[in-house]
PDB file of C-alpha atoms in Angstrom:
ATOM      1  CA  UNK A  24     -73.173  37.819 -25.423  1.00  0.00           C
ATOM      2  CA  UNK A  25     -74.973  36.817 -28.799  1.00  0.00           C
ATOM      3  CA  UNK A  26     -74.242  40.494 -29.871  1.00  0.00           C
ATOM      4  CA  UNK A  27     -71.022  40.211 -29.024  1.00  0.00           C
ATOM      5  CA  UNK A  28     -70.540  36.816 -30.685  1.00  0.00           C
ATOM      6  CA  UNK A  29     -72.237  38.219 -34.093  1.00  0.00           C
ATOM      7  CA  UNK A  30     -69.697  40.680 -34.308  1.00  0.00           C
ATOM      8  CA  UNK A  31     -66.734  38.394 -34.398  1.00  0.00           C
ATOM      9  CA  UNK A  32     -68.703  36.528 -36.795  1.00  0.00           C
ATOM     10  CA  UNK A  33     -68.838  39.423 -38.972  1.00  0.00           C
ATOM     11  CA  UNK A  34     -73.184  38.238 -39.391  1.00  0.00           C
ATOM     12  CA  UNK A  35     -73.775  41.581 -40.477  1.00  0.00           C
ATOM     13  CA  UNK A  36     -71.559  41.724 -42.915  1.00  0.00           C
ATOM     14  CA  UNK A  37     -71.150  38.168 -44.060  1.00  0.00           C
ATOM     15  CA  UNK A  38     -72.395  37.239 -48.098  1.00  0.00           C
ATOM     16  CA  UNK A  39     -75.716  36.781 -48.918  1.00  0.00           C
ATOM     17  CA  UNK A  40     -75.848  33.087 -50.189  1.00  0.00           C
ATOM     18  CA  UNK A  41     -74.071  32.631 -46.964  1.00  0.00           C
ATOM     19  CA  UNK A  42     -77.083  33.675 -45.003  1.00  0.00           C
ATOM     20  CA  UNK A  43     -79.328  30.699 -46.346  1.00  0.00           C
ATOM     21  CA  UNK A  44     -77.088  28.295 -45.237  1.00  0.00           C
ATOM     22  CA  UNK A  45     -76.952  30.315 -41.590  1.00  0.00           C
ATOM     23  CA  UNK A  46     -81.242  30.600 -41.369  1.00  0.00           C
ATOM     24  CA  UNK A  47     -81.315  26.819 -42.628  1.00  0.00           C
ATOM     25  CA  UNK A  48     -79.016  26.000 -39.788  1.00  0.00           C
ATOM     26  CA  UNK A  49     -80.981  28.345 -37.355  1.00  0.00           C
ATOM     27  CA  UNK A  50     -84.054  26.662 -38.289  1.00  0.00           C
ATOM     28  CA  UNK A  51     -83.088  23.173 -37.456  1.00  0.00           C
ATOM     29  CA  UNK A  52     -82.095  23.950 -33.948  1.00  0.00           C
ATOM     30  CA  UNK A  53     -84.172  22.292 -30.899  1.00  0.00           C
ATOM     31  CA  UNK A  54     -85.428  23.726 -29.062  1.00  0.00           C
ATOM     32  CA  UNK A  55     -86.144  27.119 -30.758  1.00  0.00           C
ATOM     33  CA  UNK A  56     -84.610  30.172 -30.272  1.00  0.00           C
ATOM     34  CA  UNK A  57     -85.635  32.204 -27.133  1.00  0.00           C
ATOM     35  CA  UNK A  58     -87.648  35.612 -28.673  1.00  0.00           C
ATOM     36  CA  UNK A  59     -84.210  37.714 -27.528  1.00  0.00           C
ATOM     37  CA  UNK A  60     -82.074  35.577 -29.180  1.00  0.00           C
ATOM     38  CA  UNK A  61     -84.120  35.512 -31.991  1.00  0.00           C
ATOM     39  CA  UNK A  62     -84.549  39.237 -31.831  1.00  0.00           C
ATOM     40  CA  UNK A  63     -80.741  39.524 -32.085  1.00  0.00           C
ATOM     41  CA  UNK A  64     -79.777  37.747 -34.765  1.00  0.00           C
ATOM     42  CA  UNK A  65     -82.968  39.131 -36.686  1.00  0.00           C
ATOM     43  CA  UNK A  66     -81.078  42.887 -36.219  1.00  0.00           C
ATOM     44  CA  UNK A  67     -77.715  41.562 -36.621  1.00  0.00           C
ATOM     45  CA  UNK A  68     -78.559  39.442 -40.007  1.00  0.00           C
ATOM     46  CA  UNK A  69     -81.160  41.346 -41.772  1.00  0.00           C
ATOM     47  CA  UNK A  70     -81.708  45.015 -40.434  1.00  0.00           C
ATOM     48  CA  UNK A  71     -78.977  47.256 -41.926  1.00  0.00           C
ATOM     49  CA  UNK A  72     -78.924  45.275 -45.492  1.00  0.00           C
ATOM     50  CA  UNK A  73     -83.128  45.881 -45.578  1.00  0.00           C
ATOM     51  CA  UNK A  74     -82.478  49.391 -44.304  1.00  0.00           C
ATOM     52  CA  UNK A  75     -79.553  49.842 -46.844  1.00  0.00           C
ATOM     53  CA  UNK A  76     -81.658  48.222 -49.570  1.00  0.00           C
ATOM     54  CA  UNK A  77     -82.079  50.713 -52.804  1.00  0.00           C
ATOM     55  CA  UNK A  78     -83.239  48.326 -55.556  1.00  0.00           C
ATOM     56  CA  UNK A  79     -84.891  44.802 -55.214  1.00  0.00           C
ATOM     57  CA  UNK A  80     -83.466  41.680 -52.713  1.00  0.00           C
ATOM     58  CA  UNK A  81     -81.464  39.438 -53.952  1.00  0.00           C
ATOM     59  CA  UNK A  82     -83.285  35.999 -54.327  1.00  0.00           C
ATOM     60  CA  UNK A  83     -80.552  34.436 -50.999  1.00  0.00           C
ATOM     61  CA  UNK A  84     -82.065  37.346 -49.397  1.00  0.00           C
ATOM     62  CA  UNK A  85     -85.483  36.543 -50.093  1.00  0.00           C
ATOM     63  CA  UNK A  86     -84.760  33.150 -49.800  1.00  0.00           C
ATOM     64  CA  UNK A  87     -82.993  33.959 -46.235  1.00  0.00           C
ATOM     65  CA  UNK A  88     -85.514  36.185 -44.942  1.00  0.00           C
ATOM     66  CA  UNK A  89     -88.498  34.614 -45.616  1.00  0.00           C
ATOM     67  CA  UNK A  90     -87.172  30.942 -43.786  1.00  0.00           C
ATOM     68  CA  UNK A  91     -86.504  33.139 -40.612  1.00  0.00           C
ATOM     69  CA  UNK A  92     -89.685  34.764 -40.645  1.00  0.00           C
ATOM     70  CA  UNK A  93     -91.563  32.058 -41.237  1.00  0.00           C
ATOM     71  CA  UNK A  94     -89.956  30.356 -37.778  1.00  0.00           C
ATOM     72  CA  UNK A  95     -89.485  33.722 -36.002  1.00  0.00           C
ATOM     73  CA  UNK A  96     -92.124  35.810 -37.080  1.00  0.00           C
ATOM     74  CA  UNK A  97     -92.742  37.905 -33.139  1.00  0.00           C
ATOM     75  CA  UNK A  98     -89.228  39.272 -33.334  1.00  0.00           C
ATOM     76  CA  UNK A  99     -88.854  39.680 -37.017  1.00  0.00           C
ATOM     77  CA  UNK A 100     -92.205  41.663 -37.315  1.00  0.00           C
ATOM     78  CA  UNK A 101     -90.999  43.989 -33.884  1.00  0.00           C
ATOM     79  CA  UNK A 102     -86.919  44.225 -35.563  1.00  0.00           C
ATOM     80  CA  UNK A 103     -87.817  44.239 -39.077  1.00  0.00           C
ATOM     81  CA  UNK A 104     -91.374  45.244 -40.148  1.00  0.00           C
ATOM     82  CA  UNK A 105     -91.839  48.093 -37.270  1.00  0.00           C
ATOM     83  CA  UNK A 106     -88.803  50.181 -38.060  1.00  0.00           C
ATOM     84  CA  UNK A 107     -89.478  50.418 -42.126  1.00  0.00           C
ATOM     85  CA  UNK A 108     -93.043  50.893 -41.544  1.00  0.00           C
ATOM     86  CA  UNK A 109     -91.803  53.811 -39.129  1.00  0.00           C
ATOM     87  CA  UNK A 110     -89.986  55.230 -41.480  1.00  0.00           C
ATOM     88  CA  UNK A 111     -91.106  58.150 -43.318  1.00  0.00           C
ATOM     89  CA  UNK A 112     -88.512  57.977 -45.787  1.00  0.00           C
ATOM     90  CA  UNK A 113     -88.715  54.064 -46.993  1.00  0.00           C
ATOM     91  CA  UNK A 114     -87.841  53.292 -50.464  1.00  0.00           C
ATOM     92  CA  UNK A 115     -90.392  51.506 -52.434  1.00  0.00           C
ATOM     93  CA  UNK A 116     -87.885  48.291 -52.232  1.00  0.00           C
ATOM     94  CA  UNK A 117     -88.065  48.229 -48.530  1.00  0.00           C
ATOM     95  CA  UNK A 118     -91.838  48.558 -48.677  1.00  0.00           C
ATOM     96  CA  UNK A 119     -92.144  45.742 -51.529  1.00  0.00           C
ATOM     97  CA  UNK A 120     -90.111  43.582 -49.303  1.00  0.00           C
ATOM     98  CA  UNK A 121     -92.080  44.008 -46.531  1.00  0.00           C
ATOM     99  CA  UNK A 122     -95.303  43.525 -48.057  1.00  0.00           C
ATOM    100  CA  UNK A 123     -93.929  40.762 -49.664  1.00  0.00           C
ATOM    101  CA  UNK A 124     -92.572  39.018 -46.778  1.00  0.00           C
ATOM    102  CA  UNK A 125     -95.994  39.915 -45.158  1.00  0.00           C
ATOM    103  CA  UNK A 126     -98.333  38.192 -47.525  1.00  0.00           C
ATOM    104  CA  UNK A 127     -95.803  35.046 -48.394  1.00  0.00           C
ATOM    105  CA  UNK A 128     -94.564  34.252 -45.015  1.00  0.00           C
ATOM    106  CA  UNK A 129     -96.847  35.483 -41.552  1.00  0.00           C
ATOM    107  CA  UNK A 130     -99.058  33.285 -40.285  1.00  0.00           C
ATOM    108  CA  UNK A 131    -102.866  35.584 -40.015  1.00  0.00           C
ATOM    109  CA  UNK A 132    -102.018  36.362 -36.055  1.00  0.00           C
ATOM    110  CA  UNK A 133     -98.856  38.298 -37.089  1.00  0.00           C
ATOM    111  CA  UNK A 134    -100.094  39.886 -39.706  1.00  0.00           C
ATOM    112  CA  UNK A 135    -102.764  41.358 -37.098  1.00  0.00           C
ATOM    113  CA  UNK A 136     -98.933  42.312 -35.035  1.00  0.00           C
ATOM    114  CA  UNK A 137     -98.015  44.270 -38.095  1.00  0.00           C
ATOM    115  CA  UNK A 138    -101.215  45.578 -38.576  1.00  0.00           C
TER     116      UNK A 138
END
């Protein structure tokens, strides 16, 4: 159903300052997001604009990504950080990002996940 309802929302799609607003919204929700949920909108939000990314975020990227991780963290590291590290064929931006995001926003326990 949350799939279903991103879609109509256009989340994937929708402009990048636009997604701070959304993860500041998403962060002030009680209680938290279940991991699936969380897992969801982590794919639906972020996956295809890190995957398509082939020069540095923008900062409402950043800015976006690294308030979602720092909530979410389990399902950001298994939708986000495990697929680009996969990849044999990452640009350097994805990389940066991830590293980035790694150092800047995990707690030490999901750093060992990436790891």
């Amino acid at each position: 159903q949350l799939e279903g309802l991103c879609s109509f929302l256009q989340l994937s799609s929708c402009p990048e300052h636009l997604l701070v607003r959304f993860c500041s919204w998403l962060l002030a929700l009680s209680p938290d997001l279940s991991y699936a949920s969380a897992a969801v909108l982590a794919e639906q939000l972020f996956l295809a604009r890190v995957l398509a990314l082939t020069q540095p975020p923008s900062r409402h990227l950043m800015a976006a990504l690294a308030s979602f991780c720092s909530k979410y963290a389990r399902p950001f590291c298994h939708v986000l950080v495990a697929p680009i590290l996969r990849e044999p064929a990452a640009v350097p931006e994805q990389t940066r990002l991830v590293c980035e995001l790694v150092e800047e926003c995990l707690e030490p326990e999901h750093v060992r996940l990436v790891l």
